C-alpha cells in the first residue's frame, strides 16, 4: 500500500516561494489502478517525483508497504523499495545510444541480476509488450508508441510491485493510446502490479483507473472512485477537467 | 628538411600530443563535472581549484607556454629543443582544452536519463559508466576533431625550439630563403590535413551516434 500523509513541497524561485504541493494525503491500495489527475502545473509530476524518490518533500510522509521513503524534508533512500517500483517518465527517458534490448537490460544490471538471466527476461518482456522485432533497434528509430512500450518493458524488468507512469499517453495518437491502455490493464491483471498514473486525459482515466485523486494548485480537491468523483465533482477544477 | 618529412613530423607531434591530451584531459573533465554542485561527487573546493588551473593554462598563449616550460622539459627529457621537447608543452596546453570539451559533452546529457537511473536505484558510478560516458561518445568524438585541428595550429610554433614540422618548414623556406612556393605547398598540405581530420572525425561521430536514427 502507498500512503501519502500531509505531503507538502515548496520550491524556491526568483519570485519567492512556490508551493507545488500542500497537505496532500491519499492512499493507494495494492493491485489497483490509481489516477492522479489535474491540469498542467497542478503539482502532479512533483508528486510522482516524490513517490519515485527523485524529489524530497518539504514536509509530510510517504510510505510504501509500511516502509517510510520520505519524511519531513528527507528522502530515506531505500534501493530495496526502489527495485520494487518501476517508473515510466513523460519523455520516455530511454538511453539513446543503446539498443532496445540494452535499455531493458539496464535495470537488471543495476539490480545486480545474474547476466545469464538477462536475455531471457528481455525476450519475455519484448514479447509481453509486442516488440520482439525491435530488439536490436535504437530508440531513435521507434515511433512514440513503441518508445513508450520499451519504457514500460524497462520499468517492468525487475518485476516491480508498483508501476508509476507520468502522462504515458499525452504524446500519442488515439491508436497508440488504446494500445498502451490495454497493455497497462494486462500488466495490472496478469502481473498484479499496482499502477499509479499521472494524467490530464479524462478519456484515459475513465477507461483505466479505479480510483483517482484530483489535484489542483497543489491540493487534493477530489478523491474517490472514478464513478463517485465523475458523478459528483465537488470542485470547480474537477468540473473543468470533465468539461461540465 | 623536405616537405614530406615536415608533414610527417607534424602528424607525429599531433598524434602523440592528442593521445597525451586525452589521457589526462578525460579524467580532468570527468572530475570537473563530478565535483560540480549537482555532480556525482560534489566538492566545491576542488571544482573551483581545478577550474581556475584550467582557465589559467588556457589563457596563456602557446608560444609563451612553450618557452616557459623549457626548464621543465629540460628537467624531464634532458633537452629543451627538438620534437620531444615540443610534445610536452603541446600536451600541457591541450589538457585543459580537452577537459573543457569533455565537460561540455558530459553536461549535454539529457537529465531525464539520469532521473531514470536514479529511480532504478543506480549508484553514482553506475550512472557514470552506463549513462554519462556511453551517451556522450559521439559528442566527445566531435570534440576530438576540434582539439586535433587546434593542435595542428600549435605545432606551427614548434620551430621556436627546433621541433620541426610544417610550421618550421614554412618559416625556414619562406621567410629565410624566400621560397614562397614552398609556403603555398605547406598551406595546401595543412588545408588537406584539416579537411581529412574534420571529415574523418565527423563521419566517425555520425556512425557512432544512434540518436540520429542510425541502425547498427
Short mmCIF file of C-alpha atoms in Angstrom, two decimals:
data_model
loop_
_atom_site.label_atom_id
_atom_site.label_comp_id
_atom_site.label_asym_id
_atom_site.label_seq_id
_atom_site.Cartn_x
_atom_site.Cartn_y
_atom_site.Cartn_z
CA UNK A 1 0.00 0.00 0.00
CA UNK A 2 1.17 3.51 -0.81
CA UNK A 3 0.34 6.04 1.89
CA UNK A 4 0.82 9.75 1.40
CA UNK A 5 0.20 11.89 4.50
CA UNK A 6 0.15 15.67 4.74
CA UNK A 7 2.70 15.97 1.99
CA UNK A 8 3.86 19.46 1.07
CA UNK A 9 6.54 20.64 -1.32
CA UNK A 10 7.86 24.15 -1.78
CA UNK A 11 10.27 25.37 -4.42
CA UNK A 12 12.43 28.45 -4.04
CA UNK A 13 12.10 30.59 -7.14
CA UNK A 14 13.29 34.08 -8.05
CA UNK A 15 9.77 35.33 -7.39
CA UNK A 16 9.76 33.72 -3.93
CA UNK A 17 8.40 30.51 -2.50
CA UNK A 18 6.27 28.39 -4.82
CA UNK A 19 4.03 25.88 -3.14
CA UNK A 20 3.82 22.93 -5.54
CA UNK A 21 2.02 20.60 -3.12
CA UNK A 22 0.05 21.45 0.00
CA UNK A 23 -1.03 18.92 2.66
CA UNK A 24 -1.66 16.16 0.13
CA UNK A 25 -2.99 12.93 1.62
CA UNK A 26 -4.31 9.76 -0.01
CA UNK A 27 -3.86 6.02 -0.02
CA UNK A 28 -3.37 3.63 -2.90
CA UNK A 29 -4.38 0.02 -2.36
CA UNK A 30 -2.37 -2.95 -3.57
CA UNK A 31 -3.36 -4.08 -7.05
CA UNK A 32 -5.42 -1.06 -8.04
CA UNK A 33 -5.01 1.38 -10.89
CA UNK A 34 -4.92 4.81 -9.32
CA UNK A 35 -5.05 8.06 -11.26
CA UNK A 36 -3.53 11.34 -10.17
CA UNK A 37 -5.25 13.85 -12.37
CA UNK A 38 -5.23 17.57 -12.87
CA UNK A 39 -4.38 20.24 -15.38
CA UNK A 40 -0.79 21.27 -16.26
CA UNK A 41 1.07 22.84 -13.37
CA UNK A 42 -1.24 21.34 -10.74
CA UNK A 43 1.62 19.52 -8.99
CA UNK A 44 1.08 16.02 -10.40
CA UNK A 45 4.59 15.45 -11.68
CA UNK A 46 6.13 16.80 -8.44
CA UNK A 47 4.02 14.26 -6.56
CA UNK A 48 5.18 11.45 -8.85
CA UNK A 49 8.82 12.52 -8.45
CA UNK A 50 8.46 12.36 -4.68
CA UNK A 51 6.86 8.90 -4.93
CA UNK A 52 9.75 7.73 -7.11
CA UNK A 53 12.29 9.21 -4.64
CA UNK A 54 13.67 11.72 -7.12
CA UNK A 55 12.50 14.72 -5.12
CA UNK A 56 12.39 15.33 -1.40
CA UNK A 57 9.24 16.76 0.15
CA UNK A 58 9.24 19.86 2.37
CA UNK A 59 7.04 18.16 4.96
CA UNK A 60 4.76 15.19 5.36
CA UNK A 61 5.37 11.50 4.93
CA UNK A 62 5.27 8.86 2.19
CA UNK A 63 5.34 5.17 2.96
CA UNK A 64 5.30 2.18 0.64
CA UNK A 65 4.29 -1.17 2.10
CA UNK A 66 4.87 0.26 5.58
CA UNK A 67 8.41 1.43 4.76
CA UNK A 68 8.78 5.18 5.08
CA UNK A 69 10.54 6.51 1.94
CA UNK A 70 10.21 10.23 2.65
CA UNK A 71 9.63 12.03 5.91
CA UNK A 72 9.83 15.76 6.54
CA UNK A 73 12.43 17.15 4.19
CA UNK A 74 14.38 13.91 3.99
CA UNK A 75 14.30 11.16 1.42
CA UNK A 76 15.11 7.88 3.07
CA UNK A 77 16.91 6.34 0.12
CA UNK A 78 15.78 2.80 0.01
CA UNK A 79 17.11 0.93 -3.00
CA UNK A 80 15.20 -2.17 -1.95
CA UNK A 81 11.95 -0.22 -2.28
CA UNK A 82 13.19 1.42 -5.49
CA UNK A 83 13.62 -2.01 -7.03
CA UNK A 84 10.01 -2.87 -6.22
CA UNK A 85 8.92 0.16 -8.25
CA UNK A 86 9.10 0.87 -11.95
CA UNK A 87 8.87 4.41 -13.29
CA UNK A 88 7.83 5.45 -16.80
CA UNK A 89 8.69 9.06 -17.49
CA UNK A 90 6.82 11.52 -19.67
CA UNK A 91 9.68 11.86 -22.17
CA UNK A 92 10.38 8.07 -22.03
CA UNK A 93 13.99 8.82 -20.90
CA UNK A 94 15.40 5.92 -22.89
CA UNK A 95 19.16 5.60 -23.36
CA UNK A 96 19.53 6.81 -26.92
CA UNK A 97 22.92 5.22 -27.65
CA UNK A 98 21.75 1.78 -26.56
CA UNK A 99 19.53 -0.73 -28.33
CA UNK A 100 16.05 -1.63 -27.09
CA UNK A 101 17.47 -4.83 -25.56
CA UNK A 102 20.25 -2.92 -23.73
CA UNK A 103 17.68 -0.42 -22.44
CA UNK A 104 15.53 -3.17 -20.98
CA UNK A 105 18.59 -4.91 -19.52
CA UNK A 106 19.72 -1.77 -17.74
CA UNK A 107 17.58 -2.15 -14.57
CA UNK A 108 18.68 -5.80 -14.34
CA UNK A 109 22.31 -4.68 -14.47
CA UNK A 110 21.65 -2.04 -11.80
CA UNK A 111 19.92 -4.58 -9.57
CA UNK A 112 22.84 -6.99 -9.91
CA UNK A 113 20.81 -9.73 -11.61
CA UNK A 114 22.99 -12.54 -12.98
CA UNK A 115 23.96 -11.78 -16.59
CA UNK A 116 22.88 -15.22 -17.79
CA UNK A 117 19.27 -14.34 -16.96
CA UNK A 118 19.16 -11.03 -18.86
CA UNK A 119 18.45 -12.32 -22.34
CA UNK A 120 15.51 -14.49 -21.36
CA UNK A 121 13.98 -11.67 -19.30
CA UNK A 122 14.43 -9.20 -22.17
CA UNK A 123 12.82 -11.62 -24.64
CA UNK A 124 9.91 -12.26 -22.28
CA UNK A 125 9.33 -8.54 -21.81
CA UNK A 126 9.60 -7.80 -25.52
CA UNK A 127 7.02 -10.48 -26.19
CA UNK A 128 4.82 -9.02 -23.44
CA UNK A 129 4.90 -5.52 -24.97
CA UNK A 130 4.75 -6.94 -28.50
CA UNK A 131 8.08 -5.55 -29.71
CA UNK A 132 10.06 -8.72 -30.38
CA UNK A 133 11.15 -7.49 -33.80
CA UNK A 134 12.67 -4.31 -32.34
CA UNK A 135 15.14 -5.99 -30.00
CA UNK A 136 18.23 -4.64 -31.76
CA UNK A 137 16.71 -1.32 -32.88
CA UNK A 138 17.77 2.01 -31.39
CA UNK A 139 15.13 4.22 -29.70
CA UNK A 140 15.56 6.96 -32.32
CA UNK A 141 14.14 4.63 -34.97
CA UNK A 142 10.95 3.89 -33.00
CA UNK A 143 7.57 5.63 -33.00
CA UNK A 144 6.25 7.33 -29.86
CA UNK A 145 4.03 4.38 -29.01
CA UNK A 146 6.90 1.93 -29.47
CA UNK A 147 9.21 4.04 -27.30
CA UNK A 148 6.54 4.08 -24.62
CA UNK A 149 6.27 0.29 -24.76
CA UNK A 150 10.06 -0.01 -24.41
CA UNK A 151 9.92 2.35 -21.42
CA UNK A 152 7.17 0.19 -19.88
CA UNK A 153 9.12 -3.02 -20.56
CA UNK A 154 12.18 -1.44 -18.94
CA UNK A 155 10.15 -0.38 -15.91
CA UNK A 156 8.85 -3.96 -15.59
CA UNK A 157 12.30 -5.59 -15.87
CA UNK A 158 12.77 -6.19 -12.14
CA UNK A 159 9.14 -7.37 -11.69
CA UNK A 160 8.05 -4.33 -9.68
CA UNK A 161 5.03 -4.36 -7.42
CA UNK A 162 4.21 -0.76 -8.31
CA UNK A 163 4.36 0.95 -11.69
CA UNK A 164 4.39 4.76 -11.81
CA UNK A 165 3.62 6.46 -15.10
CA UNK A 166 3.84 10.15 -15.90
CA UNK A 167 1.46 11.20 -18.70
CA UNK A 168 2.03 7.93 -20.58
CA UNK A 169 -0.34 8.78 -23.43
CA UNK A 170 -0.08 12.55 -23.77
CA UNK A 171 2.23 12.40 -26.80
CA UNK A 172 0.47 9.51 -28.51
CA UNK A 173 -2.23 9.20 -31.18
CA UNK A 174 -5.57 7.52 -30.45
CA UNK A 175 -4.48 4.11 -31.70
CA UNK A 176 -1.26 4.06 -29.68
CA UNK A 177 -3.15 5.37 -26.63
CA UNK A 178 -5.60 2.44 -26.84
CA UNK A 179 -2.70 0.00 -27.16
CA UNK A 180 -0.98 1.46 -24.07
CA UNK A 181 -4.24 1.35 -22.08
CA UNK A 182 -4.70 -2.35 -22.98
CA UNK A 183 -1.09 -3.06 -22.08
CA UNK A 184 -1.45 -1.38 -18.68
CA UNK A 185 -4.64 -3.35 -17.99
CA UNK A 186 -2.78 -6.54 -18.89
CA UNK A 187 0.10 -5.63 -16.55
CA UNK A 188 -2.36 -4.92 -13.75
CA UNK A 189 -4.37 -8.09 -14.22
CA UNK A 190 -1.74 -10.63 -15.25
CA UNK A 191 1.18 -9.40 -13.15
CA UNK A 192 -0.87 -7.98 -10.23
CA UNK A 193 1.08 -4.72 -10.44
CA UNK A 194 -0.32 -1.64 -8.70
CA UNK A 195 -0.44 1.15 -11.26
CA UNK A 196 -0.21 4.84 -10.43
CA UNK A 197 -0.82 7.02 -13.44
CA UNK A 198 -0.44 10.76 -13.66
CA UNK A 199 -2.51 12.23 -16.46
CA UNK A 200 -4.71 15.10 -17.57
CA UNK A 201 -6.58 12.96 -20.09
CA UNK A 202 -10.06 12.18 -18.81
CA UNK A 203 -10.67 9.54 -21.51
CA UNK A 204 -7.67 7.54 -20.26
CA UNK A 205 -8.81 7.89 -16.65
CA UNK A 206 -12.32 6.62 -17.47
CA UNK A 207 -11.01 3.57 -19.32
CA UNK A 208 -8.18 2.68 -16.97
CA UNK A 209 -8.47 3.92 -13.41
CA UNK A 210 -10.44 2.55 -10.48
CA UNK A 211 -9.83 5.39 -8.05
CA UNK A 212 -8.44 8.88 -8.52
CA UNK A 213 -7.17 11.95 -6.72
CA UNK A 214 -7.79 15.25 -8.48
CA UNK A 215 -5.02 17.76 -7.82
CA UNK A 216 -5.44 21.47 -8.29
CA UNK A 217 -2.94 24.13 -7.27
CA UNK A 218 -1.07 21.55 -5.21
CA UNK A 219 -4.08 20.35 -3.22
CA UNK A 220 -6.23 17.23 -3.46
CA UNK A 221 -9.64 18.65 -4.35
CA UNK A 222 -11.49 15.41 -5.15
CA UNK A 223 -10.70 11.85 -4.14
CA UNK A 224 -12.55 8.57 -4.56
CA UNK A 225 -13.64 6.05 -7.16
CA UNK A 226 -13.86 7.29 -10.74
CA UNK A 227 -17.63 6.84 -10.72
CA UNK A 228 -18.10 8.79 -7.48
CA UNK A 229 -15.86 11.68 -8.46
CA UNK A 230 -17.12 11.98 -12.02
CA UNK A 231 -20.79 11.72 -10.99
CA UNK A 232 -20.40 14.26 -8.23
CA UNK A 233 -17.46 16.54 -8.84
CA UNK A 234 -17.18 18.74 -5.77
CA UNK A 235 -14.59 21.16 -7.06
CA UNK A 236 -14.64 23.59 -9.96
CA UNK A 237 -11.25 22.25 -11.14
CA UNK A 238 -12.70 18.73 -11.48
CA UNK A 239 -15.70 20.15 -13.32
CA UNK A 240 -13.38 21.98 -15.70
CA UNK A 241 -11.42 18.79 -16.35
CA UNK A 242 -14.67 16.95 -17.06
CA UNK A 243 -15.92 19.78 -19.22
CA UNK A 244 -19.14 20.24 -17.21
CA UNK B 1 64.41 19.12 -44.31
CA UNK B 2 61.90 18.41 -47.03
CA UNK B 3 58.17 18.91 -47.16
CA UNK B 4 57.26 15.23 -46.72
CA UNK B 5 59.50 14.96 -43.70
CA UNK B 6 58.00 18.11 -42.19
CA UNK B 7 54.46 16.78 -42.81
CA UNK B 8 55.32 13.52 -41.08
CA UNK B 9 56.78 15.43 -38.13
CA UNK B 10 53.58 17.47 -37.78
CA UNK B 11 51.44 14.32 -37.93
CA UNK B 12 53.60 12.57 -35.30
CA UNK B 13 53.52 15.62 -33.00
CA UNK B 14 49.74 15.95 -33.33
CA UNK B 15 49.08 12.23 -32.86
CA UNK B 16 51.25 11.82 -29.75
CA UNK B 17 50.01 15.07 -28.18
CA UNK B 18 46.39 14.19 -28.93
CA UNK B 19 46.72 10.86 -27.15
CA UNK B 20 48.53 12.50 -24.23
CA UNK B 21 45.98 15.31 -24.02
CA UNK B 22 43.06 12.84 -23.88
CA UNK B 23 44.78 10.53 -21.39
CA UNK B 24 44.94 13.43 -18.92
CA UNK B 25 42.08 15.56 -20.26
CA UNK B 26 39.29 12.97 -19.96
CA UNK B 27 39.83 12.32 -16.22
CA UNK B 28 40.18 16.06 -15.61
CA UNK B 29 36.93 16.77 -17.49
CA UNK B 30 35.20 14.00 -15.56
CA UNK B 31 36.42 15.48 -12.25
CA UNK B 32 35.24 18.94 -13.32
CA UNK B 33 31.74 17.57 -13.97
CA UNK B 34 31.73 15.22 -10.99
CA UNK B 35 32.76 17.88 -8.46
CA UNK B 36 30.02 20.29 -9.55
CA UNK B 37 27.26 21.04 -7.04
CA UNK B 38 24.91 18.58 -8.77
CA UNK B 39 27.74 16.19 -9.77
CA UNK B 40 28.27 12.61 -8.66
CA UNK B 41 30.98 13.53 -6.10
CA UNK B 42 30.29 17.22 -5.35
CA UNK B 43 33.22 19.17 -3.96
CA UNK B 44 33.08 22.91 -4.35
CA UNK B 45 36.71 23.43 -3.28
CA UNK B 46 38.28 21.11 -5.83
CA UNK B 47 35.92 22.24 -8.54
CA UNK B 48 36.99 25.85 -8.02
CA UNK B 49 40.72 25.00 -7.83
CA UNK B 50 40.71 22.79 -10.93
CA UNK B 51 38.53 25.25 -12.83
CA UNK B 52 40.99 28.01 -12.01
CA UNK B 53 44.01 25.95 -13.12
CA UNK B 54 42.27 25.02 -16.39
CA UNK B 55 41.36 28.64 -17.10
CA UNK B 56 44.84 29.89 -16.25
CA UNK B 57 46.62 27.45 -18.57
CA UNK B 58 44.09 28.14 -21.32
CA UNK B 59 44.72 31.86 -21.07
CA UNK B 60 48.48 31.52 -21.68
CA UNK B 61 49.36 31.85 -25.38
CA UNK B 62 51.02 28.65 -26.58
CA UNK B 63 54.22 30.33 -27.68
CA UNK B 64 54.73 31.66 -24.13
CA UNK B 65 53.87 28.29 -22.59
CA UNK B 66 56.36 26.65 -24.92
CA UNK B 67 59.18 28.90 -23.72
CA UNK B 68 58.06 28.89 -20.09
CA UNK B 69 58.11 25.10 -19.99
CA UNK B 70 61.64 24.76 -21.37
CA UNK B 71 63.18 24.24 -17.88
CA UNK B 72 60.57 21.57 -17.08
CA UNK B 73 61.10 19.87 -20.43
CA UNK B 74 64.86 20.00 -19.95
CA UNK B 75 64.49 18.51 -16.47
CA UNK B 76 62.20 15.70 -17.66
CA UNK B 77 63.71 14.91 -21.06
CA UNK B 78 67.24 16.21 -20.70
CA UNK B 79 66.76 18.64 -23.61
CA UNK B 80 64.85 21.81 -24.26
CA UNK B 81 64.89 21.53 -28.04
CA UNK B 82 63.68 19.16 -30.73
CA UNK B 83 60.37 17.40 -31.35
CA UNK B 84 60.26 15.63 -27.99
CA UNK B 85 60.62 18.99 -26.27
CA UNK B 86 57.55 20.32 -28.12
CA UNK B 87 55.28 17.42 -27.26
CA UNK B 88 55.25 18.11 -23.52
CA UNK B 89 54.10 21.75 -23.90
CA UNK B 90 51.60 20.62 -26.54
CA UNK B 91 50.08 18.16 -24.08
CA UNK B 92 50.10 20.74 -21.26
CA UNK B 93 48.36 23.28 -23.50
CA UNK B 94 45.76 20.80 -24.71
CA UNK B 95 44.81 19.03 -21.47
CA UNK B 96 42.69 21.98 -20.18
CA UNK B 97 41.20 22.39 -23.66
CA UNK B 98 40.21 18.70 -23.75
CA UNK B 99 38.97 18.85 -20.16
CA UNK B 100 36.55 21.66 -21.03
CA UNK B 101 35.43 19.77 -24.17
CA UNK B 102 34.77 16.65 -22.12
CA UNK B 103 32.96 18.73 -19.51
CA UNK B 104 30.69 20.26 -22.18
CA UNK B 105 29.96 16.85 -23.73
CA UNK B 106 29.07 15.29 -20.38
CA UNK B 107 26.83 18.20 -19.44
CA UNK B 108 24.86 17.80 -22.69
CA UNK B 109 23.39 14.51 -21.41
CA UNK B 110 19.63 14.63 -21.00
CA UNK B 111 18.91 14.83 -17.27
CA UNK B 112 15.87 12.59 -17.79
CA UNK B 113 18.17 9.61 -18.39
CA UNK B 114 19.88 10.31 -15.07
CA UNK B 115 16.46 10.52 -13.37
CA UNK B 116 15.54 7.14 -14.86
CA UNK B 117 18.74 5.57 -13.50
CA UNK B 118 18.33 7.18 -10.05
CA UNK B 119 14.75 5.92 -9.87
CA UNK B 120 16.06 2.40 -10.61
CA UNK B 121 18.44 2.70 -7.67
CA UNK B 122 21.65 3.14 -9.71
CA UNK B 123 24.80 4.20 -7.86
CA UNK B 124 26.77 7.25 -8.94
CA UNK B 125 29.46 5.12 -10.53
CA UNK B 126 26.86 3.04 -12.39
CA UNK B 127 25.32 6.26 -13.70
CA UNK B 128 28.71 7.49 -14.79
CA UNK B 129 29.80 4.36 -16.65
CA UNK B 130 26.39 3.43 -18.06
CA UNK B 131 24.99 6.82 -18.95
CA UNK B 132 27.41 9.73 -18.90
CA UNK B 133 30.22 8.08 -20.86
CA UNK B 134 28.37 5.99 -23.49
CA UNK B 135 25.77 8.68 -24.16
CA UNK B 136 28.42 11.36 -24.73
CA UNK B 137 30.75 9.39 -27.03
CA UNK B 138 29.55 11.00 -30.32
CA UNK B 139 29.97 14.43 -28.78
CA UNK B 140 33.44 13.51 -27.45
CA UNK B 141 34.49 12.39 -30.94
CA UNK B 142 33.25 15.66 -32.46
CA UNK B 143 35.27 17.48 -29.78
CA UNK B 144 38.36 15.47 -30.71
CA UNK B 145 38.21 16.93 -34.24
CA UNK B 146 38.34 20.46 -32.80
CA UNK B 147 41.20 19.51 -30.45
CA UNK B 148 43.14 17.90 -33.26
CA UNK B 149 42.84 20.95 -35.50
CA UNK B 150 43.82 23.26 -32.63
CA UNK B 151 46.88 21.05 -32.09
CA UNK B 152 47.94 21.46 -35.73
CA UNK B 153 47.84 25.21 -35.14
CA UNK B 154 50.00 24.86 -32.04
CA UNK B 155 52.59 22.68 -33.81
CA UNK B 156 53.29 25.58 -36.18
CA UNK B 157 55.14 27.18 -33.28
CA UNK B 158 57.37 24.15 -32.74
CA UNK B 159 60.04 25.81 -34.83
CA UNK B 160 60.74 28.11 -31.87
CA UNK B 161 62.52 25.22 -30.15
CA UNK B 162 63.64 23.50 -33.34
CA UNK B 163 60.82 21.00 -33.06
CA UNK B 164 60.39 20.61 -36.82
CA UNK B 165 57.08 20.18 -38.60
CA UNK B 166 55.29 22.23 -41.25
CA UNK B 167 55.38 25.49 -39.30
CA UNK B 168 59.13 25.46 -39.00
CA UNK B 169 59.43 24.40 -42.64
CA UNK B 170 57.31 27.31 -43.87
CA UNK B 171 59.23 29.88 -41.80
CA UNK B 172 62.58 28.45 -42.84
CA UNK B 173 61.85 28.20 -46.55
CA UNK B 174 59.52 31.12 -46.97
CA UNK B 175 60.82 33.71 -44.51
CA UNK B 176 64.53 33.00 -44.59
CA UNK B 177 65.00 31.62 -48.10
CA UNK B 178 62.24 33.49 -49.97
CA UNK B 179 60.86 30.26 -51.45
CA UNK B 180 57.23 31.35 -51.42
CA UNK B 181 56.09 28.37 -53.48
CA UNK B 182 57.10 26.15 -50.54
CA UNK B 183 54.89 28.24 -48.24
CA UNK B 184 51.96 27.69 -50.59
CA UNK B 185 52.62 23.94 -50.63
CA UNK B 186 52.71 23.97 -46.85
CA UNK B 187 49.38 25.77 -46.69
CA UNK B 188 47.83 23.32 -49.15
CA UNK B 189 49.02 20.36 -47.07
CA UNK B 190 47.66 21.95 -43.89
CA UNK B 191 44.28 22.59 -45.52
CA UNK B 192 44.14 18.98 -46.73
CA UNK B 193 45.16 17.68 -43.28
CA UNK B 194 42.48 19.73 -41.55
CA UNK B 195 39.83 18.60 -44.04
CA UNK B 196 40.76 14.94 -43.60
CA UNK B 197 40.66 15.24 -39.80
CA UNK B 198 37.37 17.11 -39.84
CA UNK B 199 35.70 14.68 -42.26
CA UNK B 200 37.18 11.62 -40.53
CA UNK B 201 36.09 12.54 -37.03
CA UNK B 202 32.68 13.84 -38.06
CA UNK B 203 31.85 10.71 -40.07
CA UNK B 204 33.03 8.56 -37.15
CA UNK B 205 30.84 10.58 -34.76
CA UNK B 206 27.88 10.17 -37.12
CA UNK B 207 28.42 6.43 -37.31
CA UNK B 208 28.60 6.20 -33.53
CA UNK B 209 25.60 8.43 -32.89
CA UNK B 210 22.49 6.25 -32.65
CA UNK B 211 20.42 9.24 -31.52
CA UNK B 212 20.05 10.31 -35.14
CA UNK B 213 18.35 7.10 -36.08
CA UNK B 214 21.29 5.07 -37.41
CA UNK B 215 20.68 1.36 -37.12
CA UNK B 216 23.58 -0.90 -36.22
#
